[in-house]
CSV table of C-alpha atoms and ligand atoms in Angstrom, one decimal:
chain,number,residue,atom,x,y,z
A,1,MET,CA,0.1,0.2,-0.1
A,2,VAL,CA,1.5,3.3,-1.0
A,3,ARG,CA,0.0,7.1,-1.1
A,4,GLU,CA,-0.8,6.9,-4.5
A,5,ASP,CA,-3.3,4.1,-4.1
A,6,PHE,CA,-5.6,6.5,-2.3
A,7,GLY,CA,-5.5,8.9,-5.3
A,8,GLN,CA,-4.2,12.6,-5.6
A,9,ASP,CA,-7.2,14.2,-3.7
A,10,PHE,CA,-7.2,11.9,-1.0
A,11,GLN,CA,-6.9,14.1,2.3
A,12,TRP,CA,-4.4,12.8,4.8
A,13,GLY,CA,-4.3,14.4,8.4
A,14,VAL,CA,-4.2,14.3,12.0
A,15,SER,CA,-6.8,15.2,14.6
A,16,SER,CA,-6.7,16.9,17.8
A,17,ALA,CA,-9.1,18.5,20.4
A,18,ALA,CA,-8.7,21.9,22.6
A,19,PHE,CA,-9.3,20.6,25.9
A,20,GLN,CA,-7.2,17.7,25.4
A,21,THR,CA,-4.1,19.6,24.6
A,22,GLU,CA,-4.3,23.4,25.3
A,23,GLY,CA,-4.0,23.6,29.0
A,24,ALA,CA,-4.0,27.2,29.9
A,25,VAL,CA,-7.3,26.8,31.3
A,26,ASP,CA,-7.5,30.2,32.6
A,27,ALA,CA,-5.1,32.2,30.6
A,28,ASP,CA,-5.8,35.2,29.0
A,29,GLY,CA,-9.3,36.0,29.9
A,30,LYS,CA,-10.8,32.2,29.0
A,31,GLY,CA,-13.9,31.2,30.9
A,32,SER,CA,-14.5,28.0,32.3
A,33,SER,CA,-15.9,24.9,30.6
A,34,ILE,CA,-17.8,21.8,32.0
A,35,TRP,CA,-14.6,20.0,31.7
A,36,ASP,CA,-12.8,22.4,34.0
A,37,THR,CA,-15.5,21.7,36.6
A,38,PHE,CA,-15.9,18.0,36.0
A,39,THR,CA,-12.1,17.5,36.4
A,40,GLY,CA,-12.2,19.2,39.5
A,41,ARG,CA,-14.5,16.7,41.0
A,42,LYS,CA,-13.1,14.1,43.1
A,43,GLY,CA,-13.3,10.6,41.4
A,44,LYS,CA,-14.4,11.4,38.1
A,45,ILE,CA,-10.9,11.3,36.2
A,46,LYS,CA,-8.6,8.2,36.7
A,47,HIS,CA,-6.0,9.4,39.3
A,48,ASN,CA,-7.8,12.7,39.5
A,49,TYR,CA,-5.9,13.9,36.8
A,50,HIS,CA,-6.7,17.7,35.6
A,51,ALA,CA,-5.9,19.2,32.3
A,52,ARG,CA,-5.0,22.6,33.4
A,53,VAL,CA,-1.5,22.1,31.5
A,54,ALA,CA,-2.2,19.1,29.5
A,55,ASN,CA,0.1,19.2,26.7
A,56,ASP,CA,0.2,23.3,27.2
A,57,PHE,CA,-0.4,23.2,23.2
A,58,TYR,CA,-1.7,26.9,24.0
A,59,ASN,CA,1.9,28.2,24.4
A,60,ARG,CA,3.8,25.2,22.3
A,61,TYR,CA,1.4,25.4,19.1
A,62,GLN,CA,4.5,26.0,17.2
A,63,GLU,CA,6.4,23.4,18.0
A,64,ASP,CA,3.5,20.9,17.5
A,65,ILE,CA,2.8,22.4,14.0
A,66,ALA,CA,6.6,22.1,13.2
A,67,LEU,CA,6.2,18.4,13.8
A,68,VAL,CA,3.1,17.9,11.7
A,69,ARG,CA,5.0,19.6,9.0
A,70,GLU,CA,8.0,17.3,9.8
A,71,MET,CA,5.9,14.2,9.4
A,72,HIS,CA,4.8,15.4,6.0
A,73,ILE,CA,1.2,15.5,7.2
A,74,PRO,CA,-0.8,18.1,5.1
A,75,ASN,CA,-3.9,18.6,7.0
A,76,PHE,CA,-4.2,19.6,11.0
A,77,ARG,CA,-7.7,18.9,12.6
A,78,PHE,CA,-8.2,20.9,16.0
A,79,SER,CA,-11.0,22.4,17.7
A,80,LEU,CA,-11.7,25.7,19.2
A,81,SER,CA,-12.4,26.1,22.6
A,82,TRP,CA,-15.8,27.8,23.1
A,83,PRO,CA,-15.2,29.1,26.5
A,84,ARG,CA,-12.0,30.6,25.5
A,85,VAL,CA,-13.7,32.6,22.8
A,86,PHE,CA,-16.8,33.4,24.8
A,87,PRO,CA,-16.1,33.1,28.5
A,88,ASN,CA,-19.7,33.0,29.3
A,89,GLY,CA,-20.6,31.2,26.7
A,90,ILE,CA,-22.8,34.1,24.9
A,91,GLY,CA,-22.2,37.8,25.1
A,92,PRO,CA,-18.6,39.6,24.9
A,93,GLU,CA,-16.2,38.0,22.7
A,94,ASN,CA,-12.8,37.4,24.1
A,95,PRO,CA,-10.0,39.2,21.9
A,96,LYS,CA,-7.3,37.5,23.1
A,97,ALA,CA,-8.7,34.1,22.1
A,98,ILE,CA,-9.3,35.5,18.6
A,99,ALA,CA,-5.9,36.7,18.5
A,100,TYR,CA,-4.6,33.0,19.6
A,101,TYR,CA,-6.6,31.4,17.2
A,102,ASP,CA,-5.5,33.7,14.4
A,103,ARG,CA,-2.0,33.0,15.5
A,104,LEU,CA,-2.3,29.3,15.3
A,105,ILE,CA,-4.1,29.4,12.1
A,106,ASP,CA,-1.7,31.5,10.4
A,107,TYR,CA,1.2,29.5,11.8
A,108,CYS,CA,-0.5,26.1,10.0
A,109,LEU,CA,-0.7,28.1,6.8
A,110,GLU,CA,2.8,29.2,7.1
A,111,LYS,CA,4.1,26.0,7.4
A,112,GLY,CA,1.9,24.6,4.6
A,113,VAL,CA,-0.5,22.7,6.8
A,114,THR,CA,-4.2,23.1,6.1
A,115,PRO,CA,-6.3,23.9,9.3
A,116,TRP,CA,-9.4,21.8,9.9
A,117,VAL,CA,-11.8,23.1,12.6
A,118,THR,CA,-14.2,21.5,14.9
A,119,LEU,CA,-16.5,24.0,16.8
A,120,TYR,CA,-17.6,21.9,19.4
A,121,HIS,CA,-15.4,19.0,20.7
A,122,TRP,CA,-16.9,18.8,24.2
A,123,ASP,CA,-16.0,21.6,26.3
A,124,LEU,CA,-19.0,23.6,26.8
A,125,PRO,CA,-18.9,26.9,28.7
A,126,GLN,CA,-20.0,26.2,32.2
A,127,ALA,CA,-21.9,29.4,32.2
A,128,LEU,CA,-24.3,27.8,29.5
A,129,GLN,CA,-24.2,24.6,31.6
A,130,ASP,CA,-25.5,26.4,34.6
A,131,ARG,CA,-28.7,27.1,32.1
A,132,GLY,CA,-29.0,23.7,31.4
A,133,GLY,CA,-26.3,23.2,28.6
A,134,TRP,CA,-27.7,20.9,25.9
A,135,THR,CA,-31.1,20.1,27.7
A,136,ASN,CA,-31.7,23.6,27.3
A,137,ARG,CA,-33.4,24.5,23.8
A,138,ASN,CA,-31.8,27.8,23.7
A,139,ILE,CA,-28.1,25.9,23.2
A,140,ILE,CA,-28.9,26.1,19.5
A,141,PHE,CA,-29.0,29.9,19.4
A,142,TRP,CA,-25.6,30.1,21.8
A,143,LEU,CA,-23.9,27.7,19.4
A,144,GLU,CA,-25.1,29.8,16.3
A,145,GLU,CA,-23.7,32.9,18.1
A,146,TYR,CA,-20.5,31.3,18.5
A,147,ALA,CA,-20.4,29.7,15.1
A,148,ALA,CA,-21.0,33.0,13.5
A,149,SER,CA,-18.2,34.6,15.2
A,150,ALA,CA,-15.8,31.7,14.1
A,151,ALA,CA,-16.8,32.2,10.8
A,152,LYS,CA,-16.5,36.0,10.8
A,153,HIS,CA,-12.6,35.8,12.3
A,154,PHE,CA,-11.3,32.7,10.7
A,155,GLY,CA,-13.6,32.2,7.8
A,156,ASP,CA,-11.4,33.8,5.2
A,157,ARG,CA,-8.5,31.2,6.0
A,158,VAL,CA,-10.4,28.1,7.2
A,159,GLN,CA,-12.3,26.1,4.4
A,160,HIS,CA,-12.8,23.0,6.4
A,161,TRP,CA,-15.4,23.0,9.3
A,162,MET,CA,-17.1,20.4,11.7
A,163,VAL,CA,-19.9,21.5,13.8
A,164,LEU,CA,-20.0,18.9,16.4
A,165,ASN,CA,-17.5,16.0,17.5
A,166,GLU,CA,-19.5,12.8,18.0
A,167,PRO,CA,-22.9,13.8,19.5
A,168,THR,CA,-23.5,10.1,20.5
A,169,VAL,CA,-20.2,10.1,23.0
A,170,PHE,CA,-20.9,13.6,24.3
A,171,THR,CA,-24.8,13.1,25.0
A,172,GLY,CA,-24.6,9.6,26.1
A,173,ALA,CA,-21.4,9.8,28.3
A,174,GLY,CA,-22.4,13.2,29.5
A,175,TYR,CA,-26.0,13.6,29.9
A,176,PHE,CA,-26.9,9.6,30.3
A,177,PHE,CA,-24.2,7.7,32.1
A,178,GLY,CA,-22.6,10.8,33.8
A,179,VAL,CA,-19.2,9.4,33.0
A,180,HIS,CA,-18.1,12.4,31.3
A,181,ALA,CA,-18.9,16.2,31.9
A,182,PRO,CA,-21.2,17.6,32.9
A,183,GLY,CA,-21.9,14.2,34.8
A,184,LEU,CA,-25.8,14.2,34.5
A,185,THR,CA,-27.8,10.9,34.1
A,186,GLY,CA,-31.1,9.6,32.7
A,187,LEU,CA,-33.1,9.8,29.8
A,188,ARG,CA,-34.7,12.8,31.3
A,189,ASN,CA,-31.4,14.6,30.3
A,190,PHE,CA,-30.2,12.3,27.4
A,191,PHE,CA,-33.2,12.9,25.4
A,192,PRO,CA,-33.3,16.8,25.4
A,193,ALA,CA,-29.5,16.7,25.0
A,194,ALA,CA,-29.5,14.5,22.2
A,195,HIS,CA,-32.3,16.2,20.3
A,196,HIS,CA,-30.9,19.7,20.9
A,197,ALA,CA,-27.6,18.3,19.2
A,198,ALA,CA,-29.3,16.7,16.4
A,199,LEU,CA,-30.8,20.1,15.7
A,200,ALA,CA,-27.7,22.2,16.2
A,201,MET,CA,-26.2,20.4,13.2
A,202,GLY,CA,-28.5,21.4,10.7
A,203,ARG,CA,-29.0,25.0,12.3
A,204,VAL,CA,-25.3,25.7,12.4
A,205,GLY,CA,-24.9,23.8,8.7
A,206,ARG,CA,-27.2,26.4,7.4
A,207,LEU,CA,-25.7,29.3,9.2
A,208,LEU,CA,-22.2,28.6,8.0
A,209,ARG,CA,-23.3,27.8,4.5
A,210,SER,CA,-24.9,31.4,4.3
A,211,ALA,CA,-22.0,32.7,5.9
A,212,LEU,CA,-19.3,31.1,4.1
A,213,PRO,CA,-20.6,29.7,0.8
A,214,GLN,CA,-17.3,28.4,-0.3
A,215,ALA,CA,-16.6,26.5,2.7
A,216,GLN,CA,-16.6,22.5,3.0
A,217,LEU,CA,-18.7,21.7,5.7
A,218,GLY,CA,-19.4,18.7,8.1
A,219,SER,CA,-19.8,17.2,11.5
A,220,THR,CA,-18.2,14.0,12.8
A,221,PHE,CA,-19.9,11.0,14.1
A,222,SER,CA,-18.4,8.1,16.3
A,223,CYS,CA,-19.1,4.6,15.1
A,224,SER,CA,-18.5,1.0,15.6
A,225,SER,CA,-19.9,-1.9,13.6
A,226,ILE,CA,-22.0,-4.0,15.6
A,227,HIS,CA,-21.7,-8.0,15.6
A,228,PRO,CA,-24.3,-10.0,17.4
A,229,PHE,CA,-23.0,-12.4,20.1
A,230,SER,CA,-24.5,-15.2,18.7
A,231,SER,CA,-26.7,-16.1,15.7
A,232,LYS,CA,-29.7,-16.5,18.2
A,233,PRO,CA,-32.7,-14.3,17.2
A,234,ARG,CA,-32.3,-12.4,20.3
A,235,ASP,CA,-29.0,-11.6,20.1
A,236,VAL,CA,-29.5,-10.4,16.4
A,237,ARG,CA,-32.4,-8.2,17.6
A,238,ALA,CA,-30.2,-6.9,20.4
A,239,ALA,CA,-27.6,-5.8,17.9
A,240,THR,CA,-30.1,-4.1,15.6
A,241,ARG,CA,-31.3,-2.1,18.8
A,242,ALA,CA,-27.4,-1.3,19.9
A,243,ASP,CA,-26.9,-0.2,16.1
A,244,ALA,CA,-29.6,2.3,16.0
A,245,LEU,CA,-28.6,4.0,19.2
A,246,ILE,CA,-24.8,3.7,18.9
A,247,ASN,CA,-24.6,4.4,14.5
A,248,ARG,CA,-27.7,5.9,13.4
A,249,LEU,CA,-29.1,8.2,16.1
A,250,PHE,CA,-27.7,11.1,14.7
A,251,ILE,CA,-26.9,10.5,10.9
A,252,GLU,CA,-30.4,9.5,10.1
A,253,PRO,CA,-32.2,12.7,11.1
A,254,LEU,CA,-29.2,14.6,9.5
A,255,LEU,CA,-30.4,12.5,6.1
A,256,GLY,CA,-33.7,13.2,6.4
A,257,LEU,CA,-34.8,9.8,7.5
A,258,GLY,CA,-35.9,10.8,11.3
A,259,TYR,CA,-34.8,9.1,14.4
A,260,PRO,CA,-34.4,5.1,14.2
A,261,ILE,CA,-37.5,4.7,16.7
A,262,ALA,CA,-38.6,1.6,14.5
A,263,ASP,CA,-35.5,-0.4,15.7
A,264,LEU,CA,-35.5,1.1,18.9
A,265,ASN,CA,-38.8,2.0,20.6
A,266,ALA,CA,-37.2,3.8,23.5
A,267,LEU,CA,-36.4,6.6,21.4
A,268,GLN,CA,-39.9,7.3,21.1
A,269,GLY,CA,-39.0,9.5,24.1
A,270,MET,CA,-37.4,11.8,22.1
A,271,GLU,CA,-40.6,12.9,20.6
A,272,LYS,CA,-41.7,14.9,23.9
A,273,TYR,CA,-38.9,17.5,22.9
A,274,MET,CA,-39.7,17.9,19.3
A,275,LEU,CA,-41.5,21.0,18.5
A,276,ALA,CA,-43.7,21.6,15.1
A,277,GLY,CA,-41.2,21.9,12.4
A,278,ASP,CA,-38.2,20.1,13.8
A,279,ASP,CA,-38.7,17.4,11.3
A,280,GLN,CA,-38.0,19.8,8.7
A,281,SER,CA,-35.0,21.8,10.4
A,282,LEU,CA,-33.3,18.3,11.4
A,283,PRO,CA,-31.9,17.4,7.8
A,284,PHE,CA,-29.1,19.3,6.2
A,285,ASP,CA,-27.0,18.5,3.2
A,286,PHE,CA,-23.3,18.8,4.5
A,287,ASP,CA,-20.5,18.6,2.1
A,288,PHE,CA,-18.8,15.8,4.0
A,289,ILE,CA,-19.7,13.7,7.1
A,290,GLY,CA,-16.5,13.0,9.4
A,291,ILE,CA,-16.6,9.1,10.7
A,292,GLN,CA,-14.5,8.1,13.7
A,293,ASN,CA,-13.9,4.7,14.1
A,294,TYR,CA,-11.8,2.4,16.4
A,295,THR,CA,-13.1,-1.0,17.2
A,296,ARG,CA,-16.2,-3.1,16.8
A,297,GLU,CA,-18.7,-4.0,19.3
A,298,VAL,CA,-20.0,-7.3,20.5
A,299,VAL,CA,-23.6,-7.4,21.4
A,300,LYS,CA,-25.5,-9.8,23.3
A,301,HIS,CA,-29.4,-9.4,24.7
A,302,SER,CA,-29.8,-8.6,28.2
A,303,TYR,CA,-32.9,-8.2,30.6
A,304,PHE,CA,-30.7,-6.2,32.9
A,305,VAL,CA,-30.1,-3.1,30.8
A,306,PRO,CA,-33.1,-1.1,30.7
A,307,TYR,CA,-34.6,0.2,27.7
A,308,LEU,CA,-31.9,-1.0,25.5
A,309,ARG,CA,-32.2,-4.8,26.6
A,310,ALA,CA,-28.8,-5.3,25.1
A,311,ARG,CA,-25.3,-5.3,26.6
A,312,LEU,CA,-21.7,-4.9,25.1
A,313,VAL,CA,-19.6,-8.2,25.6
A,314,GLU,CA,-16.3,-6.6,26.5
A,315,ALA,CA,-13.2,-7.7,24.4
A,316,LYS,CA,-11.3,-9.2,27.2
A,317,LYS,CA,-14.2,-11.4,27.8
A,318,ARG,CA,-13.9,-13.1,24.3
A,319,LYS,CA,-11.1,-14.6,22.4
A,320,VAL,CA,-9.6,-11.7,20.5
A,321,GLU,CA,-6.1,-11.3,19.0
A,322,ALA,CA,-5.4,-8.1,20.3
A,323,VAL,CA,-6.8,-5.2,22.5
A,324,THR,CA,-5.6,-1.7,22.8
A,325,GLU,CA,-4.8,0.2,26.2
A,326,MET,CA,-8.8,1.2,26.4
A,327,GLY,CA,-9.6,-2.2,26.2
A,328,TRP,CA,-10.9,-2.0,22.7
A,329,GLU,CA,-10.4,-5.1,20.2
A,330,VAL,CA,-8.1,-4.5,17.4
A,331,TYR,CA,-10.5,-5.3,14.5
A,332,PRO,CA,-9.4,-3.7,11.3
A,333,PRO,CA,-12.6,-4.7,9.3
A,334,ALA,CA,-14.7,-2.6,11.3
A,335,ILE,CA,-13.6,0.7,9.4
A,336,TYR,CA,-14.5,-1.2,6.2
A,337,GLU,CA,-17.7,-2.0,7.5
A,338,MET,CA,-18.7,1.5,8.9
A,339,ILE,CA,-17.6,3.2,5.6
A,340,LYS,CA,-19.8,0.7,3.5
A,341,LYS,CA,-22.6,1.2,5.9
A,342,PHE,CA,-22.6,4.9,5.8
A,343,SER,CA,-22.3,4.8,1.8
A,344,ALA,CA,-24.9,2.9,1.7
A,345,TYR,CA,-27.4,5.6,2.7
A,346,PRO,CA,-29.2,7.7,0.0
A,347,ASN,CA,-27.8,11.0,-0.4
A,348,ILE,CA,-24.7,10.6,1.8
A,349,PRO,CA,-22.3,13.2,1.0
A,350,LYS,CA,-18.5,12.3,0.6
A,351,ILE,CA,-16.9,10.5,3.9
A,352,TYR,CA,-13.6,11.3,5.7
A,353,VAL,CA,-12.4,9.2,8.5
A,354,THR,CA,-11.6,12.0,10.7
A,355,GLU,CA,-10.4,10.0,13.5
A,356,ASN,CA,-9.0,6.5,14.0
A,357,GLY,CA,-6.1,5.4,16.2
A,358,ALA,CA,-5.1,3.2,19.2
A,359,ALA,CA,-3.4,3.7,22.7
A,360,PHE,CA,-0.8,1.3,23.7
A,361,PRO,CA,1.8,1.3,26.7
A,362,ASP,CA,4.6,3.1,24.9
A,363,GLU,CA,7.8,3.6,26.6
A,364,VAL,CA,11.0,5.7,26.0
A,365,ARG,CA,13.9,4.0,25.7
A,366,GLU,CA,17.2,5.9,24.7
A,367,GLY,CA,15.5,8.5,23.7
A,368,SER,CA,13.2,7.1,21.1
A,369,VAL,CA,9.6,5.3,21.2
A,370,ARG,CA,9.1,2.2,19.4
A,371,ASP,CA,5.5,1.6,18.9
A,372,PRO,CA,5.2,-1.5,16.5
A,373,LEU,CA,1.7,-2.2,17.4
A,374,ARG,CA,0.4,1.4,16.3
A,375,VAL,CA,2.3,1.2,13.2
A,376,GLN,CA,0.4,-2.6,12.5
A,377,TYR,CA,-2.9,-0.9,13.6
A,378,LEU,CA,-2.8,2.3,11.4
A,379,GLY,CA,-1.8,0.5,8.6
A,380,SER,CA,-4.2,-2.4,8.9
A,381,HIS,CA,-7.0,0.2,9.3
A,382,MET,CA,-5.9,2.3,6.3
A,383,GLU,CA,-5.8,-0.9,4.1
A,384,GLN,CA,-9.2,-1.5,5.1
A,385,VAL,CA,-10.2,2.1,4.1
A,386,LEU,CA,-8.4,1.5,0.8
A,387,ARG,CA,-10.6,-1.6,0.3
A,388,ALA,CA,-13.7,0.2,1.0
A,389,LYS,CA,-12.7,2.9,-1.6
A,390,GLN,CA,-11.6,0.5,-4.1
A,391,GLU,CA,-15.0,-1.0,-3.9
A,392,GLY,CA,-16.7,2.3,-4.8
A,393,CYS,CA,-17.1,4.2,-1.6
A,394,ASN,CA,-16.9,8.0,-1.5
A,395,VAL,CA,-14.5,7.8,1.1
A,396,GLN,CA,-12.0,10.7,0.4
A,397,GLY,CA,-9.8,11.1,3.7
A,398,TYR,CA,-8.0,9.4,6.7
A,399,PHE,CA,-7.0,11.6,9.6
A,400,VAL,CA,-5.2,10.0,12.6
A,401,TRP,CA,-6.2,10.5,16.0
A,402,THR,CA,-4.1,11.9,17.3
A,403,LEU,CA,-1.0,14.1,16.8
A,404,THR,CA,0.4,14.1,20.8
A,405,ASP,CA,-0.5,12.0,23.7
A,406,ASN,CA,-2.8,14.1,25.5
A,407,PHE,CA,-5.9,14.1,28.2
A,408,GLU,CA,-8.0,11.2,27.3
A,409,TRP,CA,-11.1,12.7,29.3
A,410,ALA,CA,-12.3,10.2,31.9
A,411,GLU,CA,-9.1,7.9,31.6
A,412,GLY,CA,-6.5,10.9,32.2
A,413,TYR,CA,-3.0,10.5,30.8
A,414,HIS,CA,-2.4,7.1,30.7
A,415,PRO,CA,-3.9,5.7,27.6
A,416,ARG,CA,-1.7,7.3,24.9
A,417,PHE,CA,-2.9,7.6,21.5
A,418,GLY,CA,-0.4,10.2,20.0
A,419,LEU,CA,2.2,9.6,17.0
A,420,VAL,CA,4.3,12.1,19.3
A,421,HIS,CA,5.1,11.1,22.7
A,422,VAL,CA,4.7,13.6,25.5
A,423,ASP,CA,6.7,13.9,28.9
A,424,PHE,CA,3.9,15.7,30.9
A,425,GLU,CA,6.5,16.5,33.5
A,426,THR,CA,8.9,18.2,30.9
A,427,GLN,CA,6.7,18.8,28.1
A,428,GLN,CA,9.3,17.2,25.9
A,429,ARG,CA,7.9,15.7,22.8
A,430,ILE,CA,9.2,12.8,20.7
A,431,VAL,CA,8.1,11.7,17.4
A,432,LYS,CA,7.4,7.8,18.0
A,433,GLU,CA,8.2,5.3,15.3
A,434,SER,CA,4.4,5.5,14.3
A,435,GLY,CA,4.8,9.0,13.5
A,436,ARG,CA,8.3,8.6,11.7
A,437,TRP,CA,6.2,5.6,9.7
A,438,TYR,CA,3.2,7.8,8.7
A,439,GLY,CA,5.5,10.6,7.5
A,440,ALA,CA,7.3,7.9,5.5
A,441,PHE,CA,4.2,6.6,4.1
A,442,LEU,CA,3.2,10.3,3.3
A,443,SER,CA,6.3,11.6,1.5
A,444,GLY,CA,6.5,8.3,-0.2
A,445,GLN,CA,10.2,7.4,1.3
B,1,IFM,O1,-9.9,11.2,22.5
B,1,IFM,C1,-11.0,11.0,22.0
B,1,IFM,C2,-11.7,11.9,21.1
B,1,IFM,O2,-11.6,13.4,22.0
B,1,IFM,C3,-12.9,11.8,20.4
B,1,IFM,N1,-12.9,10.4,19.8
B,1,IFM,C4,-12.4,9.4,20.3
B,1,IFM,C5,-10.8,9.7,20.8
B,1,IFM,C6,-10.3,8.4,21.6
B,1,IFM,O3,-11.1,8.1,22.8
């Protein structure tokens, strides 16, 4: 497999996110986010880690963009911190934050790296959470105001925009299971949060299209291919329900197909939060969708899981060849299956894989990091992307998660996903073997 196999126009990149990397949580007038609050709550994050410094990307962005360049990676996807730009969520902008993102974008361009911007990668301003956050329908107006400001300031230089990162994860983990910020639980939080997130994609998509008619607009979706534990009909039905929740909940309303209620009756509860006209405002014709895949899930029927009546059978309880440090099975065909699944929707726009990667227990030895498992993981997943492309799927890009080891949410700093190792004591960076391998692949050497 060589770069040319994917074609000249195929977009190669690496992804990251503000809260996971920037640190500088109260520098230059930044407001507080729900993740600042959540990381301050005892027991919420492994080892009670916080992200007050993280990778210090706020101060070290030049060094990190230089590494992107050194690895011959043409595209860098990052997110803006909403509470940095709007310390109170809405109201006056923070000029120092605008100046910071101006510098970052300019530096990318100066280095020949194309910036791709995600508006919302989970760090909601705490001031807005105090008013209900995603459960408050006004979030759509708040997000529009923030998006309009970002478009006004950065739209002259940023051509690729993503509205939300993984709505299933931030509404599920943050508003149902309570394991991510803001730590809320139950369907009474999840349903309104999910419906408002689904509406926000279309509303902000329309706003950006009118503000930036030339830009490429998208939103990103987490997905895992779902396999039934056995061929027993009840396991097969459980897998269908899990698929409706994990893979279909946000993409289908966006494509005008409505929520997948027929395959997961519990989703009827969403209707309570739908107002007249919502059916018409959910769909939007994005220029691309970002799919983010790491593994597959094996699903079994369970009477003990309310609503879903299905449970995931953990990889460690199955006979699997390999797992990552997140406990996720290494299963490269999953990414192929997901590209095929999304490609089968009518009117699907072009697909970019906006995240794929793996955490392994890397070690620094004599100043370098050998990570053959990550090289193997990335290579085998890229082969599956190529397979889908060769079978006619309109997949036009691949972004590795992630540039540098960083703050992995509730897991803290131990799962290391980066192409670049970070010593969090000294902030020293070392390009891993996988980073050099990706660079060699991209440069054709
Ligand atoms: O680190 C996360 C990222 O923020 C969203 N997608 C999955 C990654 C790995 O868990």
